[in-house]
mmCIF file of C-alpha atoms in Angstrom:
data_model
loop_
_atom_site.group_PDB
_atom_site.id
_atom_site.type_symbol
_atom_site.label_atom_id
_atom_site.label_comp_id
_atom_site.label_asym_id
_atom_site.label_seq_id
_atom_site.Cartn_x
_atom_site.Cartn_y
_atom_site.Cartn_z
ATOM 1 C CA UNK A 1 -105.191 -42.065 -18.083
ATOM 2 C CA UNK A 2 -101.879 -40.289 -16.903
ATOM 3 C CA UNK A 3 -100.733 -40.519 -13.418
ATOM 4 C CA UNK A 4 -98.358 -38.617 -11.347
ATOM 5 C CA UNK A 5 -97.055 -41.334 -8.375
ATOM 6 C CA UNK A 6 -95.924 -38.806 -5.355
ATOM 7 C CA UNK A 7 -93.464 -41.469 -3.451
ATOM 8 C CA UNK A 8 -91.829 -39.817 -0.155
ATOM 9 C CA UNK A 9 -88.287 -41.286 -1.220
ATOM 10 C CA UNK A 10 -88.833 -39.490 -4.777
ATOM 11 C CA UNK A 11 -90.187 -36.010 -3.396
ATOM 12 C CA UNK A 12 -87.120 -36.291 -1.001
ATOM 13 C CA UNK A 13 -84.659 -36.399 -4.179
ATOM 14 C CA UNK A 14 -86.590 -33.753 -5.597
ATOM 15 C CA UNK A 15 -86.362 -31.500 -2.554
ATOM 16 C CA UNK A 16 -82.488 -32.210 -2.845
ATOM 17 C CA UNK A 17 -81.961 -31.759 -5.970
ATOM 18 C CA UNK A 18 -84.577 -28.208 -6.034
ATOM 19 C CA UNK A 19 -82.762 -26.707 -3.131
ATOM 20 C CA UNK A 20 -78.982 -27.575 -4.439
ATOM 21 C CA UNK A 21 -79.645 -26.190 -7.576
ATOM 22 C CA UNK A 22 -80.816 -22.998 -5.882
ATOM 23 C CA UNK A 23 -78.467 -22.620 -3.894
ATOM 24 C CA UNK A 24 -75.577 -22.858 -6.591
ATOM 25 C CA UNK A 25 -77.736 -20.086 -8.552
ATOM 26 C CA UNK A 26 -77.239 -17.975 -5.840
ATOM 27 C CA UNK A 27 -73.496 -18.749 -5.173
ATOM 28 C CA UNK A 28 -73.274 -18.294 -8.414
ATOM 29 C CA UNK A 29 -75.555 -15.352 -8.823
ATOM 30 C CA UNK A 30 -77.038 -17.182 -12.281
ATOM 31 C CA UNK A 31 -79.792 -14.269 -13.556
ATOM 32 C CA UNK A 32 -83.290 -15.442 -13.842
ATOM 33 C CA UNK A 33 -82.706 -19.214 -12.679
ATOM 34 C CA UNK A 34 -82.030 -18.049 -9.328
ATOM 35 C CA UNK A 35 -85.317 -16.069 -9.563
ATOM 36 C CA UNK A 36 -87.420 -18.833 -10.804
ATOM 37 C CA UNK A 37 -85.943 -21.506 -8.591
ATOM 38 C CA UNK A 38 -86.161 -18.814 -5.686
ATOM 39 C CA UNK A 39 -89.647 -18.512 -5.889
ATOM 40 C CA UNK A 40 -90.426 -22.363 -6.584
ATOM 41 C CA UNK A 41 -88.417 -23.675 -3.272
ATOM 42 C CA UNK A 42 -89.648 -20.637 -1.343
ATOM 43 C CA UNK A 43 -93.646 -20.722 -2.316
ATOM 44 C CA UNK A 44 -94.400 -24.396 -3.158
ATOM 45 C CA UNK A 45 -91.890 -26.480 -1.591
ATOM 46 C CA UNK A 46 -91.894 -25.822 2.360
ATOM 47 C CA UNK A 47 -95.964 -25.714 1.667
ATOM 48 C CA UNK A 48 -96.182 -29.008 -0.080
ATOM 49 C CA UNK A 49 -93.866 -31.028 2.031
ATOM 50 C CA UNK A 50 -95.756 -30.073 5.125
ATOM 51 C CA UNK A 51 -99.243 -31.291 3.572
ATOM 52 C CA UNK A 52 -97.879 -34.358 2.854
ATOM 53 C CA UNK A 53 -96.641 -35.228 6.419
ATOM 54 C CA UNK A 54 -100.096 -33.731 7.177
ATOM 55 C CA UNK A 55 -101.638 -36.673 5.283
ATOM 56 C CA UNK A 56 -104.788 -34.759 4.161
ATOM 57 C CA UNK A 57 -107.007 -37.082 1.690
ATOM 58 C CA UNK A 58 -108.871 -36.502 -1.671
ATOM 59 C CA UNK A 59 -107.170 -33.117 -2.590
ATOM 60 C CA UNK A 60 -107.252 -32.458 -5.909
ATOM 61 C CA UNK A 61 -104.401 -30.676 -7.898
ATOM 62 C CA UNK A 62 -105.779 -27.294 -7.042
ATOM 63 C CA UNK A 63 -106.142 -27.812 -3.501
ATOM 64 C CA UNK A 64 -102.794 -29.006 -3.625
ATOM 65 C CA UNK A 65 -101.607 -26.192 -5.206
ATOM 66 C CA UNK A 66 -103.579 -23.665 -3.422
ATOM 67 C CA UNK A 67 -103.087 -24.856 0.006
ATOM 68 C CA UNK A 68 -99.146 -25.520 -0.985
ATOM 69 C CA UNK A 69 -98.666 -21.454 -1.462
ATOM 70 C CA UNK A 70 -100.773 -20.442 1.752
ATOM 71 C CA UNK A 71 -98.749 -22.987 4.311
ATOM 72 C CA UNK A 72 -95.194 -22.066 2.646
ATOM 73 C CA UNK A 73 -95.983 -18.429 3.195
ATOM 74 C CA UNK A 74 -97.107 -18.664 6.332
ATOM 75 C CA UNK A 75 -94.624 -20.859 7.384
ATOM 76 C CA UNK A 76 -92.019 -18.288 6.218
ATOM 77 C CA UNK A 77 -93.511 -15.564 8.308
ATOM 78 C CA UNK A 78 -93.119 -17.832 10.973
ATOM 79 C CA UNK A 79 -90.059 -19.111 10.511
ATOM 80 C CA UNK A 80 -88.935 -16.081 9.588
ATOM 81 C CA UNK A 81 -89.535 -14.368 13.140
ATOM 82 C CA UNK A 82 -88.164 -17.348 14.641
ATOM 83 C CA UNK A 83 -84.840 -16.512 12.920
ATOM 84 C CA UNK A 84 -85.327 -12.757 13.632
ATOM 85 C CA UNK A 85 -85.541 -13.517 17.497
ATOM 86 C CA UNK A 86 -83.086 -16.272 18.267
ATOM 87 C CA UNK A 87 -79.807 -15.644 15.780
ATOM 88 C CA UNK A 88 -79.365 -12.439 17.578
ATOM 89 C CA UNK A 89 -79.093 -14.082 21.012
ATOM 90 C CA UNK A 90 -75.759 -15.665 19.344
ATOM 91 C CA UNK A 91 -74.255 -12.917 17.826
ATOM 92 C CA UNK A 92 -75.796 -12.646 14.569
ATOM 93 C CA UNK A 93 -77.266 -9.068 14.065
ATOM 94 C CA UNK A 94 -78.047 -9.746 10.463
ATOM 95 C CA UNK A 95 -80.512 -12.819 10.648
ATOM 96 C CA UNK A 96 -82.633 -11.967 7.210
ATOM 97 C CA UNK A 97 -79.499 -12.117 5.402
ATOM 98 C CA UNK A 98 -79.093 -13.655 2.642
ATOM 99 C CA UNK A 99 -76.357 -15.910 4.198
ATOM 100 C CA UNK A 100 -78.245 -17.122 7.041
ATOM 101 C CA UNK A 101 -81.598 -17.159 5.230
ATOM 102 C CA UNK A 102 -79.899 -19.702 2.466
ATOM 103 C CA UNK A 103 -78.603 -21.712 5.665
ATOM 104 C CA UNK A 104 -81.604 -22.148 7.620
ATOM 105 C CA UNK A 105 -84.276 -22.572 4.634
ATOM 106 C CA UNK A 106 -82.491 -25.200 3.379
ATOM 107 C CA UNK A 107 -82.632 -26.978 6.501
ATOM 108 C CA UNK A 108 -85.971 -26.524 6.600
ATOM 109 C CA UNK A 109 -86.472 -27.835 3.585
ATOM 110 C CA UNK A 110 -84.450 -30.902 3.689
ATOM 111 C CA UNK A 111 -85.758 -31.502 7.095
ATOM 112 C CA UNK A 112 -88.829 -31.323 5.975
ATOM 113 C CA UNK A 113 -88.223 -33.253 3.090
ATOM 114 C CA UNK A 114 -86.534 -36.018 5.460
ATOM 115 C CA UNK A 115 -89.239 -36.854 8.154
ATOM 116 C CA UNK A 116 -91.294 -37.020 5.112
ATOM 117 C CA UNK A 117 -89.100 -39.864 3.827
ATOM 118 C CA UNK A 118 -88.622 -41.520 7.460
ATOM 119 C CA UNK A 119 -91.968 -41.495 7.897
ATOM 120 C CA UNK A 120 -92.497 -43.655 4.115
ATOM 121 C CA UNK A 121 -96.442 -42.508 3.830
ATOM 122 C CA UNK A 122 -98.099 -44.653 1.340
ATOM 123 C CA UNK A 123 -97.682 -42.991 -2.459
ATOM 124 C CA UNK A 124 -99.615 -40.670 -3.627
ATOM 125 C CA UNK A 125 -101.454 -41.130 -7.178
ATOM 126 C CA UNK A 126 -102.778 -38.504 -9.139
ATOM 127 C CA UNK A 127 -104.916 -38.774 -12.020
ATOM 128 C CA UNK A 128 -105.750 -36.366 -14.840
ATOM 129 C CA UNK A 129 -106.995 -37.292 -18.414
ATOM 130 C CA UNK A 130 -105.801 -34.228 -21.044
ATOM 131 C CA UNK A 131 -105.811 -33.929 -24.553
ATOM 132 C CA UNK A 132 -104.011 -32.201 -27.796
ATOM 133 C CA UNK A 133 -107.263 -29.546 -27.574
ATOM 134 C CA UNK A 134 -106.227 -29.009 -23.955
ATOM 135 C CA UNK A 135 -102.961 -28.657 -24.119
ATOM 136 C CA UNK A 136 -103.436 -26.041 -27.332
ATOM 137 C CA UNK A 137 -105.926 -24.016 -25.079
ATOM 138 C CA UNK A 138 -103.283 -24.240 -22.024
ATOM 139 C CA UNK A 139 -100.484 -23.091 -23.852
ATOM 140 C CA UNK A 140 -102.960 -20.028 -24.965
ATOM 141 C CA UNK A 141 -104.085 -18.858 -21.425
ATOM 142 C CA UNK A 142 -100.660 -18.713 -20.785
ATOM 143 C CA UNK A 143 -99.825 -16.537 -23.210
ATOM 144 C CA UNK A 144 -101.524 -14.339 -22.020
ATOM 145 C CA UNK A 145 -100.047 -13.278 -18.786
ATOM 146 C CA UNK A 146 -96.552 -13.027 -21.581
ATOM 147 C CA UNK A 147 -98.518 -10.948 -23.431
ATOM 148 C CA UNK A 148 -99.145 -8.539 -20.090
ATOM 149 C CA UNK A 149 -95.608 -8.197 -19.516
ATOM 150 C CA UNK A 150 -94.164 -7.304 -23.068
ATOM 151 C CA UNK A 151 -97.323 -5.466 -23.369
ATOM 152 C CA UNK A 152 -96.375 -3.214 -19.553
ATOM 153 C CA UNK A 153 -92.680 -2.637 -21.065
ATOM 154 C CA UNK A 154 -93.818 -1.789 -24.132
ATOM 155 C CA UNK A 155 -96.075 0.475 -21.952
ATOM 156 C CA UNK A 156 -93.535 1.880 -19.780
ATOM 157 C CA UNK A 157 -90.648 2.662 -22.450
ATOM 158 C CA UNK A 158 -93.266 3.979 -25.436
ATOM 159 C CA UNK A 159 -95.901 5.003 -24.091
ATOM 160 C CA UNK A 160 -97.907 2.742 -26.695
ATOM 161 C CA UNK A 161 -101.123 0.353 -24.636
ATOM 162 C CA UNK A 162 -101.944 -1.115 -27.983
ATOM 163 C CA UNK A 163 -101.132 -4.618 -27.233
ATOM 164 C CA UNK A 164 -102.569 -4.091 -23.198
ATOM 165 C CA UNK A 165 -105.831 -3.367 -24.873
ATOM 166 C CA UNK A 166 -105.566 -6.437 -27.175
ATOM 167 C CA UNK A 167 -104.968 -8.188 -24.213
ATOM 168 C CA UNK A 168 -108.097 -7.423 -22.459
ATOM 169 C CA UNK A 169 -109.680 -7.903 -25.237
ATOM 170 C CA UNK A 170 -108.542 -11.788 -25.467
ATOM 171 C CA UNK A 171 -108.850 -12.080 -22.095
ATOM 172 C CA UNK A 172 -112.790 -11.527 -22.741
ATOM 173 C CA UNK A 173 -112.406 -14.062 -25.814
ATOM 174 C CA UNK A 174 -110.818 -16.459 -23.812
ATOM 175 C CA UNK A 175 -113.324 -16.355 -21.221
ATOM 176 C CA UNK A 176 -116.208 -17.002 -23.504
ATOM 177 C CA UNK A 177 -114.339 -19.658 -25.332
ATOM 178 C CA UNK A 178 -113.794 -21.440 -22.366
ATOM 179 C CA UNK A 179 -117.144 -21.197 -21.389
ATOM 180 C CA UNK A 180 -118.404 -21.838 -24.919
ATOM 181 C CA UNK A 181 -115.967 -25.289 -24.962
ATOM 182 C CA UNK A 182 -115.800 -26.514 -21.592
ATOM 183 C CA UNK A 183 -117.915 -29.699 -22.434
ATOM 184 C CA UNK A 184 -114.855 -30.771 -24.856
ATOM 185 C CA UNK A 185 -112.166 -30.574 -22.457
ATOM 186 C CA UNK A 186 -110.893 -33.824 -20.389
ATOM 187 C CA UNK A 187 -108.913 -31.542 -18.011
ATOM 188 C CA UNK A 188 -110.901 -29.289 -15.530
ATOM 189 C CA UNK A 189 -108.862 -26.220 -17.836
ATOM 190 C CA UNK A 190 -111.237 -23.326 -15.612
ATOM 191 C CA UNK A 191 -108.330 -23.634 -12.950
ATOM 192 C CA UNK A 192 -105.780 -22.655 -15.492
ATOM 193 C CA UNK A 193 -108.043 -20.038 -16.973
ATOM 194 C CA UNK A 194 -109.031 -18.593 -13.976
ATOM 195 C CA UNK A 195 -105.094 -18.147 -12.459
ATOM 196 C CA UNK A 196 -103.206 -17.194 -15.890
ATOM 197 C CA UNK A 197 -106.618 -14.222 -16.778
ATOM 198 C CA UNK A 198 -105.711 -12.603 -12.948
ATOM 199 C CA UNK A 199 -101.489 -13.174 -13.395
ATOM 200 C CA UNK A 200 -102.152 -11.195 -16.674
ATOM 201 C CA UNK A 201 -104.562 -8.556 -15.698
ATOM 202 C CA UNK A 202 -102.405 -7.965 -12.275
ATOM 203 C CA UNK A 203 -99.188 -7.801 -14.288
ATOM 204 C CA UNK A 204 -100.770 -5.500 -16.346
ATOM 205 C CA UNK A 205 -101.782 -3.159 -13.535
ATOM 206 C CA UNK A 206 -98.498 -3.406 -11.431
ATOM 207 C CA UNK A 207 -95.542 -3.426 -14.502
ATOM 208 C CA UNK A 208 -97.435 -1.138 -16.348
ATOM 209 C CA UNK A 209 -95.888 1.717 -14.098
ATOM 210 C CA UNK A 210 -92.268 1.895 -12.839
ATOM 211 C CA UNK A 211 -93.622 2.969 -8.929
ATOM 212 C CA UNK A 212 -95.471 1.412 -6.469
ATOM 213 C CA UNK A 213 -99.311 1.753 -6.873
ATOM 214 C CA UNK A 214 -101.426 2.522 -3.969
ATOM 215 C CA UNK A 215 -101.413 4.508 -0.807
ATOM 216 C CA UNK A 216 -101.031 1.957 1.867
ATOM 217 C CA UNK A 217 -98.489 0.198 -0.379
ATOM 218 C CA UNK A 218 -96.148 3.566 -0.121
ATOM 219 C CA UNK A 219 -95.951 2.701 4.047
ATOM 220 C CA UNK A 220 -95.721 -0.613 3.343
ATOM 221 C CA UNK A 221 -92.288 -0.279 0.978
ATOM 222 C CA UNK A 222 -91.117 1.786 3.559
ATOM 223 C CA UNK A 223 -91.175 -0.924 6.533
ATOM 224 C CA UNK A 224 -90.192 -2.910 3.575
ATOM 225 C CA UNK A 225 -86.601 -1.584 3.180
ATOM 226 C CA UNK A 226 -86.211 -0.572 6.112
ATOM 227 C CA UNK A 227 -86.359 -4.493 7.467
ATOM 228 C CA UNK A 228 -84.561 -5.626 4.255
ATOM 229 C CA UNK A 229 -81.846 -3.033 4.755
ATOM 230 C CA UNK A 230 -81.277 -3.657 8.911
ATOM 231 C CA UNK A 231 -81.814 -7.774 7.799
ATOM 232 C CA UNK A 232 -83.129 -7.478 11.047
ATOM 233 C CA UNK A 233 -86.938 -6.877 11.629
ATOM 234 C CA UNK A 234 -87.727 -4.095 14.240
ATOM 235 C CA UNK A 235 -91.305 -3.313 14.483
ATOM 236 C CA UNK A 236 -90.512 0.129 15.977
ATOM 237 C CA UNK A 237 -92.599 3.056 16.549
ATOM 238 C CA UNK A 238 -92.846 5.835 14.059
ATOM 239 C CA UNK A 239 -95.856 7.471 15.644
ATOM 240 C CA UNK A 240 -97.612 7.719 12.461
ATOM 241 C CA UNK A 241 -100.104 5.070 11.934
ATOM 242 C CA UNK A 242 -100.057 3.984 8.483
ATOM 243 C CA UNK A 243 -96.250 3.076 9.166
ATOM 244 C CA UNK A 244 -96.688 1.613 12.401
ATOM 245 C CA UNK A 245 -99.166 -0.839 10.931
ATOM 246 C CA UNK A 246 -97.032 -1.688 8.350
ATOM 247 C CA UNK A 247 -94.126 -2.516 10.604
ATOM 248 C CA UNK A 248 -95.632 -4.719 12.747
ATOM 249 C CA UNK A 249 -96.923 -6.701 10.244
ATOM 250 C CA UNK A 250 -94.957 -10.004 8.894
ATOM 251 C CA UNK A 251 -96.562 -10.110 5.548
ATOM 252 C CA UNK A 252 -94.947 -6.604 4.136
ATOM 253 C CA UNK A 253 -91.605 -7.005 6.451
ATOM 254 C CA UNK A 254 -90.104 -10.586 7.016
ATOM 255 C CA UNK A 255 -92.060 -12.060 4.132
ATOM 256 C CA UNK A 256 -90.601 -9.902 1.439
ATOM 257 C CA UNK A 257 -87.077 -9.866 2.707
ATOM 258 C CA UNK A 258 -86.803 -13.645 2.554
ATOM 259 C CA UNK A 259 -87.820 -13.157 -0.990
ATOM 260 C CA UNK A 260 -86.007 -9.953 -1.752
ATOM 261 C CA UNK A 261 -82.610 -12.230 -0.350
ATOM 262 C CA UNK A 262 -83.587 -15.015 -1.764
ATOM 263 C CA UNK A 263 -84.313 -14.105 -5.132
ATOM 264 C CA UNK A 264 -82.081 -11.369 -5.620
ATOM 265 C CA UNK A 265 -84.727 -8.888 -6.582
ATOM 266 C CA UNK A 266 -84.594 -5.308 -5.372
ATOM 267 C CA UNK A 267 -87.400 -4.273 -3.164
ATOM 268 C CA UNK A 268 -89.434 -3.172 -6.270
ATOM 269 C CA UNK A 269 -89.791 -5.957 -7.978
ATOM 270 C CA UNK A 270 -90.863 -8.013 -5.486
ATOM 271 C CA UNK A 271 -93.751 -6.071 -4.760
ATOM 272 C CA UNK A 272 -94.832 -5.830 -8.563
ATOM 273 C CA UNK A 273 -94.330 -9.232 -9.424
ATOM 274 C CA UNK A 274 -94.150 -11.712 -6.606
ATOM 275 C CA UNK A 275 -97.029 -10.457 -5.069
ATOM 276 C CA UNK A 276 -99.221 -9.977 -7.399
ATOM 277 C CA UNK A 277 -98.329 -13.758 -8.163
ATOM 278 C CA UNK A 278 -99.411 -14.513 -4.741
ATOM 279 C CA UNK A 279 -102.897 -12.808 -5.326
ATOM 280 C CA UNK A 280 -103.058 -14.706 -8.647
ATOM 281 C CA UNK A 281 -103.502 -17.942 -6.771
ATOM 282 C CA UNK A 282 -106.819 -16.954 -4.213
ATOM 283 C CA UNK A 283 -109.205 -17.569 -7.651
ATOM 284 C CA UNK A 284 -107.900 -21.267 -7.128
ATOM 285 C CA UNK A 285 -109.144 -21.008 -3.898
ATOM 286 C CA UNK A 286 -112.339 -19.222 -4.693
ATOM 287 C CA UNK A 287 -113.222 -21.741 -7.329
ATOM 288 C CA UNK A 288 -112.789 -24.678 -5.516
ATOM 289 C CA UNK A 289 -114.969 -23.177 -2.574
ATOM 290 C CA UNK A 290 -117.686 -22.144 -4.858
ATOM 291 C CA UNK A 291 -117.174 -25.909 -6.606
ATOM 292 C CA UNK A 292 -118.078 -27.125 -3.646
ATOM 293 C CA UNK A 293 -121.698 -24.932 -3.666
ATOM 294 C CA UNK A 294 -122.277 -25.063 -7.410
ATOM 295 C CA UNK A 295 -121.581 -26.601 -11.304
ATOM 296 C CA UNK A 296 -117.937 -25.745 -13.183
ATOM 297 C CA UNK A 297 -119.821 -23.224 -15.075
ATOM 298 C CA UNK A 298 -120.661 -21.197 -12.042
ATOM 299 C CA UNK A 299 -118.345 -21.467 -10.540
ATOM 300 C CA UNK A 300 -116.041 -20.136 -12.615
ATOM 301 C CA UNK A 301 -118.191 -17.288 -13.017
ATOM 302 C CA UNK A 302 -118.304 -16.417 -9.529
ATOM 303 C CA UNK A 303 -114.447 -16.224 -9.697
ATOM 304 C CA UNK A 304 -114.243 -14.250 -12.716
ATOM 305 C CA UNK A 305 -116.987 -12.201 -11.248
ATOM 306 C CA UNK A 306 -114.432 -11.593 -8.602
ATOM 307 C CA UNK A 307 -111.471 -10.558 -10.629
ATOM 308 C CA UNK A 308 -112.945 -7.968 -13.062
ATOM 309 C CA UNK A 309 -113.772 -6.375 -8.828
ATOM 310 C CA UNK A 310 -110.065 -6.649 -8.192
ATOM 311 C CA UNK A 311 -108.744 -5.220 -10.991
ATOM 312 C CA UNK A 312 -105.674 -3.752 -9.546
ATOM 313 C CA UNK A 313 -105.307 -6.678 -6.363
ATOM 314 C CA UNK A 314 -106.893 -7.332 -3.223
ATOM 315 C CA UNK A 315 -106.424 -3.777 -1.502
ATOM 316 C CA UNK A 316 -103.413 -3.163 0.694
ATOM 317 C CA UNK A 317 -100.075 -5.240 0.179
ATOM 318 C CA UNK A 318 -101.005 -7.462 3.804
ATOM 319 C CA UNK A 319 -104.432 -7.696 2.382
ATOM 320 C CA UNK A 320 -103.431 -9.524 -0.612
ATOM 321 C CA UNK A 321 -101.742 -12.090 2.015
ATOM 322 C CA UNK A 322 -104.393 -12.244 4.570
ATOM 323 C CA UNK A 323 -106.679 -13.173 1.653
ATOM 324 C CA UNK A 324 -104.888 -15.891 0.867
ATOM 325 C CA UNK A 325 -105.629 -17.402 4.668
ATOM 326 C CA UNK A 326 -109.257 -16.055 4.012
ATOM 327 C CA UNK A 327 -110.583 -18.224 1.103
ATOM 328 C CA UNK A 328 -110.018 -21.549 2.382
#
């Protein structure tokens, strides 16, 4: 049976070596690898680092991964604030730039990373069993969300939603299939179903369009770029509501400029495809919870259940996050 042996001197290397290589991207300005390793150190890493030095027992791989996402983000929004309300008091009227925010994340990180190597916690093992028939099955459900995208451009530049319709319609196949199959898998594959079927339904929904979908989601771009464009978060008074919510919120201000900066998305982007990535991750939640109630089978209908509801996300942009801190 494989194992995966999480040592606190060999998550420290990988913490180094993670947040170097990001932070060359972005000297560097390297397309795509700076987005990818971006969104890595930023949603997993803080997350994961502080769950180890929390020294929670028997989590599984999708509690780990679940709980990973919610702590990093709110940690950000935290952290975030913190920098927003003490760089100023020396000078720094810019503190959700992208030079201080590359500073003081990877501080965070690496301190993070290093009280989790003083303190030398015993190793971690983690067992899964998988076979050829899961990994062909895996590498299928993640098509899928692949097919979304090329399917939303094709979309957006032709006009043609010929392969968006053959998506849904695999997504169905896939769903029964699993269902149909699950007795033959060795690896619990509903937790890969369940979070590549709502990336590729979400993706479909959000990049399908070149604007931002929704009406709350209009106020919330707005206090947006406004923070991202002061790199300075102000949560000032508009005097009309659906702004002045969105300002003082964390989740649609400080939260997407440390991405936006990070990254090196434009404001757009991040709304249509980090956070719909963010929403793609509650089903893990969900289907642990309802794991915990029922049988696999269930269970993952429950979740499924709850995605076909959600078609489009999880209402407002700061809904989708407060969700997040919901499910568990």
């Amino acid at each position: 049976m494989p194992q995966i042996i999480w040592r606190s001197n060999s998550i420290f290397a990988i913490v180094l070596v993670l947040q170097s290589l990001l932070n060359i991207a972005i000297f560097l300005n390297l397309p795509f690898i700076r987005e990818v390793l971006g969104f890595v150190c930023l949603t997993f890493i803080p997350g994961f680092l502080a769950l180890n030095l929390l020294k929670l027992e028997k989590l599984g791989l999708g509690d780990t991964v679940f709980l990973s996402v919610g702590i990093s983000i709110a940690l950000l929004m935290f952290f975030g604030l913190f920098l927003n309300e003490l760089l100023p008091l020396f000078g720094i009227l810019r503190p959700l730039s992208t030079e201080s925010l590359i500073i003081t994340l990877t501080f965070m990180n690496v301190l993070l990373g290093f009280i989790l190597y003083h303190k030398q916690n015993p190793p971690k093992i983690v067992s899964f069993r998988s076979s050829l028939f899961d990994l062909n099955i895996c590498v299928a459900l993640v098509c899928l969300p692949i097919l979304s995208v090329i399917g939303s451009i094709l979309m957006n530049a032709k006009g043609d939603n010929s392969l968006l319709l053959l998506m849904m319609i695999l997504i169905s196949v896939c769903f029964l299939a699993v269902l149909a199959l699950q007795r033959k898998f060795t690896l619990d594959i509903f937790y890969v179903a369940s979070l590549t079927i709502y990336i590729a339904i979400l993706f479909a929904t959000w990049l399908a369009t070149n604007y931002i979908l929704g009406y709350d989601s209009q106020s919330e771009f707005y206090a947006f770029q406004i923070t991202r464009n002061a790199a300075f978060w102000n949560p000032m008074k508009t005097f009309e509501l659906e702004r002045d919510k969105a300002m003082g919120t964390l989740s649609v201000t400080i939260l997407p400029t440390i991405y936006s900066n990070i990254m090196g998305l434009n404001a757009t982007w991040i709304l249509k495809i980090v956070y719909p990535l963010f929403a793609s991750f509650v089903p893990l939640g969900l289907y642990q919870f309802y794991l915990s109630h029922t049988k696999k089978e269930a269970a993952f209908l429950g979740v499924f259940l709850f995605i076909i509801h959600s078609l489009d996300g999880l209402g407002s942009l700061k809904e989708w996050i407060a969700t997040i801190f919901y499910v568990p």
